PDB file of C-alpha atoms and ligand atoms in Angstrom:
ATOM      1  CA  MET J   1      93.626 105.726  68.593  1.00  0.00           C
ATOM      2  CA  THR J   2      96.037 108.628  68.010  1.00  0.00           C
ATOM      3  CA  ARG J   3      99.083 108.432  70.178  1.00  0.00           C
ATOM      4  CA  LEU J   4      99.239 111.791  71.789  1.00  0.00           C
ATOM      5  CA  LEU J   5     101.861 110.714  74.255  1.00  0.00           C
ATOM      6  CA  GLU J   6     104.319 107.815  74.236  1.00  0.00           C
ATOM      7  CA  VAL J   7     106.297 106.973  77.336  1.00  0.00           C
ATOM      8  CA  GLU J   8     108.674 104.049  77.327  1.00  0.00           C
ATOM      9  CA  ASP J   9     110.954 103.052  80.189  1.00  0.00           C
ATOM     10  CA  LEU J  10     110.911 106.473  81.828  1.00  0.00           C
ATOM     11  CA  ARG J  11     113.339 106.813  84.729  1.00  0.00           C
ATOM     12  CA  VAL J  12     113.837 109.727  87.075  1.00  0.00           C
ATOM     13  CA  SER J  13     116.435 109.724  89.834  1.00  0.00           C
ATOM     14  CA  PHE J  14     117.803 112.251  92.297  1.00  0.00           C
ATOM     15  CA  PRO J  15     121.372 112.210  93.550  1.00  0.00           C
ATOM     16  CA  THR J  16     121.164 112.898  97.306  1.00  0.00           C
ATOM     17  CA  ARG J  17     123.580 112.801 100.244  1.00  0.00           C
ATOM     18  CA  ASN J  18     122.374 109.299 101.015  1.00  0.00           C
ATOM     19  CA  GLY J  19     122.802 108.010  97.490  1.00  0.00           C
ATOM     20  CA  LEU J  20     120.577 107.876  94.464  1.00  0.00           C
ATOM     21  CA  VAL J  21     116.802 108.124  95.001  1.00  0.00           C
ATOM     22  CA  GLU J  22     115.036 106.404  92.135  1.00  0.00           C
ATOM     23  CA  ALA J  23     111.661 108.137  92.004  1.00  0.00           C
ATOM     24  CA  VAL J  24     110.515 106.623  88.697  1.00  0.00           C
ATOM     25  CA  ARG J  25     111.949 103.267  87.678  1.00  0.00           C
ATOM     26  CA  GLY J  26     110.894 102.325  84.172  1.00  0.00           C
ATOM     27  CA  VAL J  27     107.365 103.575  83.541  1.00  0.00           C
ATOM     28  CA  SER J  28     105.794 102.848  80.137  1.00  0.00           C
ATOM     29  CA  PHE J  29     102.387 103.785  78.767  1.00  0.00           C
ATOM     30  CA  THR J  30     100.746 105.517  75.847  1.00  0.00           C
ATOM     31  CA  LEU J  31      97.957 108.052  75.957  1.00  0.00           C
ATOM     32  CA  GLY J  32      95.355 108.842  73.354  1.00  0.00           C
ATOM     33  CA  ARG J  33      92.521 111.304  73.545  1.00  0.00           C
ATOM     34  CA  GLU J  34      91.229 109.773  76.752  1.00  0.00           C
ATOM     35  CA  ARG J  35      91.212 109.998  80.533  1.00  0.00           C
ATOM     36  CA  LEU J  36      94.038 108.059  82.109  1.00  0.00           C
ATOM     37  CA  GLY J  37      94.114 107.819  85.885  1.00  0.00           C
ATOM     38  CA  ILE J  38      97.278 107.273  87.910  1.00  0.00           C
ATOM     39  CA  VAL J  39      96.879 106.034  91.473  1.00  0.00           C
ATOM     40  CA  GLY J  40      99.341 104.724  94.029  1.00  0.00           C
ATOM     41  CA  GLU J  41     100.538 105.452  97.509  1.00  0.00           C
ATOM     42  CA  SER J  42     102.380 108.582  98.519  1.00  0.00           C
ATOM     43  CA  GLY J  43     105.923 108.600  97.148  1.00  0.00           C
ATOM     44  CA  SER J  44     105.214 106.041  94.427  1.00  0.00           C
ATOM     45  CA  GLY J  45     106.391 108.458  91.707  1.00  0.00           C
ATOM     46  CA  LYS J  46     103.119 109.787  90.292  1.00  0.00           C
ATOM     47  CA  SER J  47     104.027 113.469  90.419  1.00  0.00           C
ATOM     48  CA  GLN J  48     107.567 112.895  89.181  1.00  0.00           C
ATOM     49  CA  THR J  49     106.195 110.967  86.204  1.00  0.00           C
ATOM     50  CA  GLY J  50     103.969 113.926  85.334  1.00  0.00           C
ATOM     51  CA  ARG J  51     106.715 116.461  85.856  1.00  0.00           C
ATOM     52  CA  ALA J  52     109.162 114.529  83.679  1.00  0.00           C
ATOM     53  CA  ILE J  53     106.664 114.525  80.819  1.00  0.00           C
ATOM     54  CA  MET J  54     106.203 118.270  81.206  1.00  0.00           C
ATOM     55  CA  GLY J  55     109.929 118.990  81.558  1.00  0.00           C
ATOM     56  CA  LEU J  56     109.423 120.355  85.077  1.00  0.00           C
ATOM     57  CA  THR J  57     111.853 118.094  86.895  1.00  0.00           C
ATOM     58  CA  PRO J  58     114.343 119.774  89.267  1.00  0.00           C
ATOM     59  CA  THR J  59     117.657 120.329  87.476  1.00  0.00           C
ATOM     60  CA  ALA J  60     119.566 118.002  89.808  1.00  0.00           C
ATOM     61  CA  ALA J  61     117.478 115.039  88.666  1.00  0.00           C
ATOM     62  CA  LYS J  62     118.511 112.579  85.984  1.00  0.00           C
ATOM     63  CA  ILE J  63     115.903 111.610  83.416  1.00  0.00           C
ATOM     64  CA  SER J  64     116.141 108.873  80.853  1.00  0.00           C
ATOM     65  CA  ALA J  65     113.668 107.078  78.630  1.00  0.00           C
ATOM     66  CA  LYS J  66     113.714 104.824  75.610  1.00  0.00           C
ATOM     67  CA  ARG J  67     111.025 107.065  74.220  1.00  0.00           C
ATOM     68  CA  LEU J  68     109.257 110.169  75.474  1.00  0.00           C
ATOM     69  CA  ALA J  69     107.223 111.702  72.686  1.00  0.00           C
ATOM     70  CA  PHE J  70     104.359 114.153  72.436  1.00  0.00           C
ATOM     71  CA  ASP J  71     102.435 114.034  69.168  1.00  0.00           C
ATOM     72  CA  GLY J  72     105.478 112.426  67.543  1.00  0.00           C
ATOM     73  CA  ASN J  73     107.960 115.034  68.875  1.00  0.00           C
ATOM     74  CA  ASP J  74     110.821 113.550  70.847  1.00  0.00           C
ATOM     75  CA  LEU J  75     110.706 115.557  74.073  1.00  0.00           C
ATOM     76  CA  LEU J  76     114.167 114.515  75.240  1.00  0.00           C
ATOM     77  CA  THR J  77     115.952 116.056  72.273  1.00  0.00           C
ATOM     78  CA  LEU J  78     113.722 119.107  71.857  1.00  0.00           C
ATOM     79  CA  SER J  79     115.479 122.431  72.569  1.00  0.00           C
ATOM     80  CA  PRO J  80     114.539 124.161  75.843  1.00  0.00           C
ATOM     81  CA  ALA J  81     112.913 126.989  73.860  1.00  0.00           C
ATOM     82  CA  LYS J  82     110.727 124.590  71.869  1.00  0.00           C
ATOM     83  CA  ARG J  83     109.843 122.719  75.015  1.00  0.00           C
ATOM     84  CA  ARG J  84     108.783 125.965  76.694  1.00  0.00           C
ATOM     85  CA  ALA J  85     106.660 126.841  73.689  1.00  0.00           C
ATOM     86  CA  LEU J  86     104.850 123.505  74.001  1.00  0.00           C
ATOM     87  CA  ARG J  87     104.349 123.939  77.716  1.00  0.00           C
ATOM     88  CA  GLY J  88     101.353 126.051  78.539  1.00  0.00           C
ATOM     89  CA  LYS J  89     100.174 126.011  74.954  1.00  0.00           C
ATOM     90  CA  ARG J  90      99.844 122.391  73.818  1.00  0.00           C
ATOM     91  CA  MET J  91     100.552 120.600  77.076  1.00  0.00           C
ATOM     92  CA  ALA J  92      99.786 121.815  80.577  1.00  0.00           C
ATOM     93  CA  MET J  93     100.017 120.530  84.121  1.00  0.00           C
ATOM     94  CA  VAL J  94      98.057 121.469  87.184  1.00  0.00           C
ATOM     95  CA  LEU J  95     100.601 120.966  89.949  1.00  0.00           C
ATOM     96  CA  GLN J  96      99.726 119.256  93.189  1.00  0.00           C
ATOM     97  CA  ASP J  97     100.125 122.417  95.225  1.00  0.00           C
ATOM     98  CA  PRO J  98      98.759 125.353  93.249  1.00  0.00           C
ATOM     99  CA  LYS J  99      99.769 127.857  95.937  1.00  0.00           C
ATOM    100  CA  TYR J 100     103.411 127.276  95.048  1.00  0.00           C
ATOM    101  CA  SER J 101     102.802 127.457  91.333  1.00  0.00           C
ATOM    102  CA  LEU J 102     100.990 130.757  91.247  1.00  0.00           C
ATOM    103  CA  ASN J 103     103.157 133.862  91.271  1.00  0.00           C
ATOM    104  CA  PRO J 104     102.561 135.487  94.694  1.00  0.00           C
ATOM    105  CA  VAL J 105     103.158 139.064  93.519  1.00  0.00           C
ATOM    106  CA  MET J 106     100.861 139.089  90.504  1.00  0.00           C
ATOM    107  CA  THR J 107      97.073 139.079  90.560  1.00  0.00           C
ATOM    108  CA  ILE J 108      95.278 135.935  89.416  1.00  0.00           C
ATOM    109  CA  GLY J 109      93.815 137.724  86.393  1.00  0.00           C
ATOM    110  CA  ARG J 110      97.142 139.104  85.210  1.00  0.00           C
ATOM    111  CA  GLN J 111      98.783 135.695  85.485  1.00  0.00           C
ATOM    112  CA  ILE J 112      96.179 134.056  83.328  1.00  0.00           C
ATOM    113  CA  MET J 113      96.304 136.929  80.822  1.00  0.00           C
ATOM    114  CA  GLU J 114     100.079 136.667  80.710  1.00  0.00           C
ATOM    115  CA  THR J 115      99.895 132.945  79.912  1.00  0.00           C
ATOM    116  CA  LEU J 116      97.547 133.703  77.044  1.00  0.00           C
ATOM    117  CA  ARG J 117      99.660 136.508  75.639  1.00  0.00           C
ATOM    118  CA  THR J 118     102.853 134.454  75.826  1.00  0.00           C
ATOM    119  CA  HIS J 119     101.370 131.916  73.459  1.00  0.00           C
ATOM    120  CA  GLU J 120      98.880 133.858  71.384  1.00  0.00           C
ATOM    121  CA  HIS J 121      98.985 137.237  69.675  1.00  0.00           C
ATOM    122  CA  ILE J 122      95.856 138.804  71.013  1.00  0.00           C
ATOM    123  CA  SER J 123      94.943 142.237  72.279  1.00  0.00           C
ATOM    124  CA  GLY J 124      94.870 143.087  75.970  1.00  0.00           C
ATOM    125  CA  SER J 125      91.117 143.460  76.005  1.00  0.00           C
ATOM    126  CA  ASP J 126      90.573 140.111  74.277  1.00  0.00           C
ATOM    127  CA  ALA J 127      92.945 138.459  76.733  1.00  0.00           C
ATOM    128  CA  ARG J 128      91.076 140.023  79.636  1.00  0.00           C
ATOM    129  CA  GLN J 129      87.739 138.799  78.336  1.00  0.00           C
ATOM    130  CA  ARG J 130      89.045 135.274  77.708  1.00  0.00           C
ATOM    131  CA  THR J 131      90.492 135.234  81.235  1.00  0.00           C
ATOM    132  CA  LEU J 132      87.172 136.280  82.770  1.00  0.00           C
ATOM    133  CA  ASP J 133      85.339 133.662  80.693  1.00  0.00           C
ATOM    134  CA  MET J 134      87.783 130.996  81.821  1.00  0.00           C
ATOM    135  CA  LEU J 135      87.433 131.952  85.488  1.00  0.00           C
ATOM    136  CA  GLU J 136      83.709 131.658  85.087  1.00  0.00           C
ATOM    137  CA  ALA J 137      84.093 128.305  83.352  1.00  0.00           C
ATOM    138  CA  VAL J 138      85.914 126.872  86.373  1.00  0.00           C
ATOM    139  CA  GLN J 139      82.944 127.883  88.522  1.00  0.00           C
ATOM    140  CA  ILE J 140      84.410 130.988  90.093  1.00  0.00           C
ATOM    141  CA  ARG J 141      81.213 132.857  90.824  1.00  0.00           C
ATOM    142  CA  ASP J 142      82.622 136.340  90.896  1.00  0.00           C
ATOM    143  CA  PRO J 143      85.296 136.467  88.167  1.00  0.00           C
ATOM    144  CA  LEU J 144      85.627 140.254  88.164  1.00  0.00           C
ATOM    145  CA  ARG J 145      86.547 140.320  91.829  1.00  0.00           C
ATOM    146  CA  VAL J 146      88.823 137.267  91.719  1.00  0.00           C
ATOM    147  CA  PHE J 147      90.620 138.685  88.669  1.00  0.00           C
ATOM    148  CA  ASP J 148      92.161 141.387  90.889  1.00  0.00           C
ATOM    149  CA  LEU J 149      93.047 139.216  93.873  1.00  0.00           C
ATOM    150  CA  TYR J 150      96.547 138.009  94.735  1.00  0.00           C
ATOM    151  CA  PRO J 151      97.068 134.269  95.292  1.00  0.00           C
ATOM    152  CA  HIS J 152      97.327 134.679  99.093  1.00  0.00           C
ATOM    153  CA  GLU J 153      93.914 136.351  99.107  1.00  0.00           C
ATOM    154  CA  VAL J 154      92.026 133.351  97.728  1.00  0.00           C
ATOM    155  CA  SER J 155      91.019 130.121  99.432  1.00  0.00           C
ATOM    156  CA  GLY J 156      92.751 126.826  98.657  1.00  0.00           C
ATOM    157  CA  GLY J 157      89.919 125.619  96.460  1.00  0.00           C
ATOM    158  CA  MET J 158      89.755 128.906  94.591  1.00  0.00           C
ATOM    159  CA  GLY J 159      93.528 128.827  94.061  1.00  0.00           C
ATOM    160  CA  GLN J 160      93.154 125.353  92.637  1.00  0.00           C
ATOM    161  CA  ARG J 161      90.478 126.532  90.231  1.00  0.00           C
ATOM    162  CA  ALA J 162      92.527 129.594  89.243  1.00  0.00           C
ATOM    163  CA  MET J 163      95.402 127.256  88.433  1.00  0.00           C
ATOM    164  CA  ILE J 164      93.107 125.019  86.396  1.00  0.00           C
ATOM    165  CA  ALA J 165      91.843 128.097  84.528  1.00  0.00           C
ATOM    166  CA  MET J 166      95.403 129.165  83.783  1.00  0.00           C
ATOM    167  CA  MET J 167      96.282 125.721  82.462  1.00  0.00           C
ATOM    168  CA  LEU J 168      93.196 125.438  80.310  1.00  0.00           C
ATOM    169  CA  VAL J 169      93.107 128.937  78.867  1.00  0.00           C
ATOM    170  CA  CYS J 170      95.235 128.141  75.806  1.00  0.00           C
ATOM    171  CA  GLY J 171      93.288 124.965  75.098  1.00  0.00           C
ATOM    172  CA  PRO J 172      96.008 122.318  75.604  1.00  0.00           C
ATOM    173  CA  GLU J 173      95.872 118.964  73.817  1.00  0.00           C
ATOM    174  CA  LEU J 174      97.392 117.233  76.813  1.00  0.00           C
ATOM    175  CA  MET J 175      96.594 118.064  80.401  1.00  0.00           C
ATOM    176  CA  ILE J 176      98.247 116.480  83.422  1.00  0.00           C
ATOM    177  CA  ALA J 177      96.193 117.130  86.512  1.00  0.00           C
ATOM    178  CA  ASP J 178      97.977 116.231  89.757  1.00  0.00           C
ATOM    179  CA  GLU J 179      95.345 115.928  92.505  1.00  0.00           C
ATOM    180  CA  PRO J 180      93.531 118.854  90.880  1.00  0.00           C
ATOM    181  CA  THR J 181      90.452 118.713  93.034  1.00  0.00           C
ATOM    182  CA  SER J 182      91.846 117.660  96.410  1.00  0.00           C
ATOM    183  CA  ALA J 183      91.086 121.028  98.051  1.00  0.00           C
ATOM    184  CA  LEU J 184      87.590 121.336  96.630  1.00  0.00           C
ATOM    185  CA  ASP J 185      84.353 120.329  98.260  1.00  0.00           C
ATOM    186  CA  VAL J 186      82.461 117.577  96.526  1.00  0.00           C
ATOM    187  CA  THR J 187      80.030 119.730  94.563  1.00  0.00           C
ATOM    188  CA  VAL J 188      82.717 122.027  93.158  1.00  0.00           C
ATOM    189  CA  GLN J 189      84.871 118.968  92.524  1.00  0.00           C
ATOM    190  CA  LEU J 190      82.156 117.500  90.337  1.00  0.00           C
ATOM    191  CA  GLU J 191      81.819 120.749  88.437  1.00  0.00           C
ATOM    192  CA  VAL J 192      85.542 120.907  87.773  1.00  0.00           C
ATOM    193  CA  LEU J 193      85.584 117.262  86.674  1.00  0.00           C
ATOM    194  CA  ASP J 194      82.726 118.085  84.372  1.00  0.00           C
ATOM    195  CA  ILE J 195      84.820 120.787  82.688  1.00  0.00           C
ATOM    196  CA  LEU J 196      87.717 118.370  82.191  1.00  0.00           C
ATOM    197  CA  ASP J 197      85.333 115.720  80.932  1.00  0.00           C
ATOM    198  CA  HIS J 198      83.868 118.143  78.442  1.00  0.00           C
ATOM    199  CA  LEU J 199      87.330 118.996  77.102  1.00  0.00           C
ATOM    200  CA  VAL J 200      88.140 115.334  76.580  1.00  0.00           C
ATOM    201  CA  GLU J 201      84.818 114.559  74.914  1.00  0.00           C
ATOM    202  CA  GLU J 202      84.362 117.686  72.802  1.00  0.00           C
ATOM    203  CA  ARG J 203      87.872 118.783  72.045  1.00  0.00           C
ATOM    204  CA  GLY J 204      89.662 115.453  72.197  1.00  0.00           C
ATOM    205  CA  MET J 205      92.084 116.508  74.904  1.00  0.00           C
ATOM    206  CA  GLY J 206      94.220 113.774  76.490  1.00  0.00           C
ATOM    207  CA  LEU J 207      94.037 113.828  80.275  1.00  0.00           C
ATOM    208  CA  ILE J 208      96.299 112.275  82.882  1.00  0.00           C
ATOM    209  CA  PHE J 209      94.484 112.417  86.172  1.00  0.00           C
ATOM    210  CA  ILE J 210      96.623 111.756  89.244  1.00  0.00           C
ATOM    211  CA  SER J 211      94.674 111.029  92.379  1.00  0.00           C
ATOM    212  CA  HIS J 212      94.541 109.157  95.660  1.00  0.00           C
ATOM    213  CA  ASP J 213      90.834 108.703  95.295  1.00  0.00           C
ATOM    214  CA  LEU J 214      90.285 105.245  93.813  1.00  0.00           C
ATOM    215  CA  ARG J 215      86.531 105.626  93.599  1.00  0.00           C
ATOM    216  CA  LEU J 216      86.766 108.939  91.807  1.00  0.00           C
ATOM    217  CA  VAL J 217      89.319 107.573  89.348  1.00  0.00           C
ATOM    218  CA  SER J 218      87.320 104.463  88.660  1.00  0.00           C
ATOM    219  CA  SER J 219      84.180 106.430  87.845  1.00  0.00           C
ATOM    220  CA  PHE J 220      85.839 109.329  86.021  1.00  0.00           C
ATOM    221  CA  CYS J 221      88.671 107.778  84.005  1.00  0.00           C
ATOM    222  CA  ASP J 222      88.812 105.314  81.109  1.00  0.00           C
ATOM    223  CA  ARG J 223      91.951 103.495  82.171  1.00  0.00           C
ATOM    224  CA  VAL J 224      94.026 103.391  85.334  1.00  0.00           C
ATOM    225  CA  LEU J 225      97.705 102.824  86.044  1.00  0.00           C
ATOM    226  CA  VAL J 226      98.530 101.685  89.549  1.00  0.00           C
ATOM    227  CA  MET J 227     102.015 102.750  90.639  1.00  0.00           C
ATOM    228  CA  TYR J 228     104.099 101.251  93.376  1.00  0.00           C
ATOM    229  CA  ALA J 229     107.694 102.209  94.227  1.00  0.00           C
ATOM    230  CA  GLY J 230     108.317 104.015  90.929  1.00  0.00           C
ATOM    231  CA  ARG J 231     106.798 101.358  88.682  1.00  0.00           C
ATOM    232  CA  VAL J 232     103.450 100.614  87.094  1.00  0.00           C
ATOM    233  CA  VAL J 233     102.313  97.420  88.792  1.00  0.00           C
ATOM    234  CA  GLU J 234      98.936  97.166  87.116  1.00  0.00           C
ATOM    235  CA  GLU J 235      97.055  98.717  84.215  1.00  0.00           C
ATOM    236  CA  ILE J 236      93.334  98.198  84.122  1.00  0.00           C
ATOM    237  CA  GLU J 237      90.132  99.551  82.584  1.00  0.00           C
ATOM    238  CA  ALA J 238      88.785 102.057  85.102  1.00  0.00           C
ATOM    239  CA  SER J 239      85.334 100.545  85.290  1.00  0.00           C
ATOM    240  CA  ARG J 240      86.916  97.206  86.229  1.00  0.00           C
ATOM    241  CA  LEU J 241      89.174  98.615  88.932  1.00  0.00           C
ATOM    242  CA  SER J 242      87.287  96.674  91.580  1.00  0.00           C
ATOM    243  CA  GLU J 243      88.408  93.461  89.829  1.00  0.00           C
ATOM    244  CA  ALA J 244      92.096  94.420  89.955  1.00  0.00           C
ATOM    245  CA  THR J 245      94.342  91.477  90.684  1.00  0.00           C
ATOM    246  CA  HIS J 246      97.670  92.863  91.840  1.00  0.00           C
ATOM    247  CA  PRO J 247      97.915  92.383  95.610  1.00  0.00           C
ATOM    248  CA  TYR J 248      98.908  96.025  96.088  1.00  0.00           C
ATOM    249  CA  THR J 249      95.862  97.285  94.167  1.00  0.00           C
ATOM    250  CA  ARG J 250      93.667  94.868  96.094  1.00  0.00           C
ATOM    251  CA  GLY J 251      95.170  96.248  99.278  1.00  0.00           C
ATOM    252  CA  LEU J 252      94.320  99.812  98.227  1.00  0.00           C
ATOM    253  CA  LEU J 253      90.775  98.755  97.428  1.00  0.00           C
ATOM    254  CA  ASN J 254      90.383  97.029 100.790  1.00  0.00           C
ATOM    255  CA  CYS J 255      91.383 100.229 102.551  1.00  0.00           C
ATOM    256  CA  LEU J 256      88.506 102.218 101.040  1.00  0.00           C
ATOM    257  CA  PRO J 257      86.127 103.218 103.785  1.00  0.00           C
ATOM    258  CA  GLN J 258      82.562 102.058 103.456  1.00  0.00           C
ATOM    259  CA  ILE J 259      79.613 103.629 105.178  1.00  0.00           C
ATOM    260  CA  GLU J 260      78.235 101.313 107.874  1.00  0.00           C
ATOM    261  CA  ALA J 261      81.096  98.863 107.510  1.00  0.00           C
ATOM    262  CA  ASP J 262      82.907  97.671 110.595  1.00  0.00           C
ATOM    263  CA  ARG J 263      86.303  99.404 110.726  1.00  0.00           C
ATOM    264  CA  HIS J 264      87.797  97.333 113.536  1.00  0.00           C
ATOM    265  CA  PRO J 265      90.534  96.436 113.171  1.00  0.00           C
ATOM    266  CA  LEU J 266      91.608  99.052 110.586  1.00  0.00           C
ATOM    267  CA  PRO J 267      92.999  97.436 107.446  1.00  0.00           C
ATOM    268  CA  VAL J 268      96.750  97.739 107.005  1.00  0.00           C
ATOM    269  CA  LEU J 269      98.357  97.816 103.561  1.00  0.00           C
ATOM    270  CA  GLU J 270     100.669  94.926 102.937  1.00  0.00           C
ATOM    271  CA  ARG J 271     103.918  95.704 101.110  1.00  0.00           C
ATOM    272  CA  LYS J 272     106.139  92.964  99.806  1.00  0.00           C
ATOM    273  CA  PRO J 273     109.694  93.640  98.613  1.00  0.00           C
ATOM    274  CA  GLU J 274     109.125  91.557  95.470  1.00  0.00           C
ATOM    275  CA  TRP J 275     106.447  94.032  94.227  1.00  0.00           C
ATOM    276  CA  SER J 276     109.094  96.699  93.779  1.00  0.00           C
ATOM    277  CA  ALA J 277     111.762  94.365  92.415  1.00  0.00           C
TER     278      ALA J 277
HETATM  279  N1  ATP L 301     113.844 116.900  94.777  1.00  0.00           N
HETATM  280  C1  ATP L 301     113.870 115.631  95.180  1.00  0.00           C
HETATM  281  N2  ATP L 301     114.997 115.092  95.707  1.00  0.00           N
HETATM  282  C2  ATP L 301     115.031 113.810  96.126  1.00  0.00           C
HETATM  283  N3  ATP L 301     114.001 112.965  96.047  1.00  0.00           N
HETATM  284  C3  ATP L 301     112.859 113.446  95.560  1.00  0.00           C
HETATM  285  C4  ATP L 301     112.717 114.790  95.097  1.00  0.00           C
HETATM  286  N4  ATP L 301     111.451 114.970  94.658  1.00  0.00           N
HETATM  287  C5  ATP L 301     110.824 113.787  94.820  1.00  0.00           C
HETATM  288  N5  ATP L 301     111.666 112.862  95.370  1.00  0.00           N
HETATM  289  C6  ATP L 301     111.323 111.465  95.692  1.00  0.00           C
HETATM  290  O1  ATP L 301     110.719 110.859  94.590  1.00  0.00           O
HETATM  291  C7  ATP L 301     109.749 109.896  95.035  1.00  0.00           C
HETATM  292  C8  ATP L 301     108.479 110.056  94.256  1.00  0.00           C
HETATM  293  O2  ATP L 301     107.897 111.313  94.557  1.00  0.00           O
HETATM  294  P1  ATP L 301     106.531 111.798  93.911  1.00  0.00           P
HETATM  295  O3  ATP L 301     106.382 113.221  94.291  1.00  0.00           O
HETATM  296  O4  ATP L 301     106.507 111.483  92.466  1.00  0.00           O
HETATM  297  O5  ATP L 301     105.459 110.888  94.684  1.00  0.00           O
HETATM  298  P2  ATP L 301     103.880 110.871  94.526  1.00  0.00           P
HETATM  299  O6  ATP L 301     103.489 109.503  94.060  1.00  0.00           O
HETATM  300  O7  ATP L 301     103.432 112.012  93.709  1.00  0.00           O
HETATM  301  O8  ATP L 301     103.411 111.042  96.048  1.00  0.00           O
HETATM  302  P3  ATP L 301     102.158 111.859  96.658  1.00  0.00           P
HETATM  303  O9  ATP L 301     100.985 110.962  96.488  1.00  0.00           O
HETATM  304  O10 ATP L 301     102.527 112.042  98.095  1.00  0.00           O
HETATM  305  O11 ATP L 301     102.020 113.146  95.937  1.00  0.00           O
HETATM  306  C9  ATP L 301     109.610 110.091  96.522  1.00  0.00           C
HETATM  307  O12 ATP L 301     110.265 109.047  97.170  1.00  0.00           O
HETATM  308  C10 ATP L 301     110.281 111.409  96.791  1.00  0.00           C
HETATM  309  O13 ATP L 301     110.889 111.409  98.057  1.00  0.00           O
HETATM  310 MG1   MG L 302     102.412 113.726  94.144  1.00  0.00          MG
END
């Protein structure tokens, strides 16, 4: 399998008033043209892993890795200009909260057009058409209307889809999707997953899919990394997630609600210090 992305011993830490916060503590994995899921509890370092790969870490943070490479290019030594050129064009990330990532003073349509025209030399009318097509592709029913809306004028789910459209419009080879469908109802969620699936299957895109939803990840992805306290504690084929052996993963699985199951007492996740050692 082609190695689209190589991550070895990635570390991200933040100097704070109360000392160093180690958000990511030695994460290693490789990604081919496949769907890789990342699950783990809140604060386990999923988003910071994605952001470090994209080069979207806050400037105060320290990043180190034995290797961080995209299609053979060492990302840690790449100039900021080259990194920017990759971002948006060949690699893209749908951030966890799209409302903060969309520009509040520019209409949705203009933002997507601008992304296109930053990376491709195309005419305004072509860019407009591609933007409308993309909005339609992410199941926005009325692309012409949404094109002219500002981010605060759209619903959470529509904002999420607009963000997905913006990230997909240049046809990236790597897409990191951080909880991309958390604000969508189930039917729209399936449609959006279908689009991502299509891109992986037809165009050979590599997808990192960050989610809290273990069931969704196990049915949608090929492989899953389970993170705990900044580390990968288990890597498993997605279809075999229910057979996971790490006690933390088992704990997550036991917390999944089941229709008609007795929920008394509610399960409590066990956390042992040695898991994060
Ligand atoms: N700017 C920052 N300064 C200090 N610590 C930070 C900063 N950003 C993130 N962290 C810390 O890094 C750790 C990992 O955060 P991250 O956002 O990657 O978690 P996550 O797994 O994505 O969680 P969630 O599921 O809630 O989105 C957390 O402990 C968080 O407090
Ligand atoms: Mg997160």
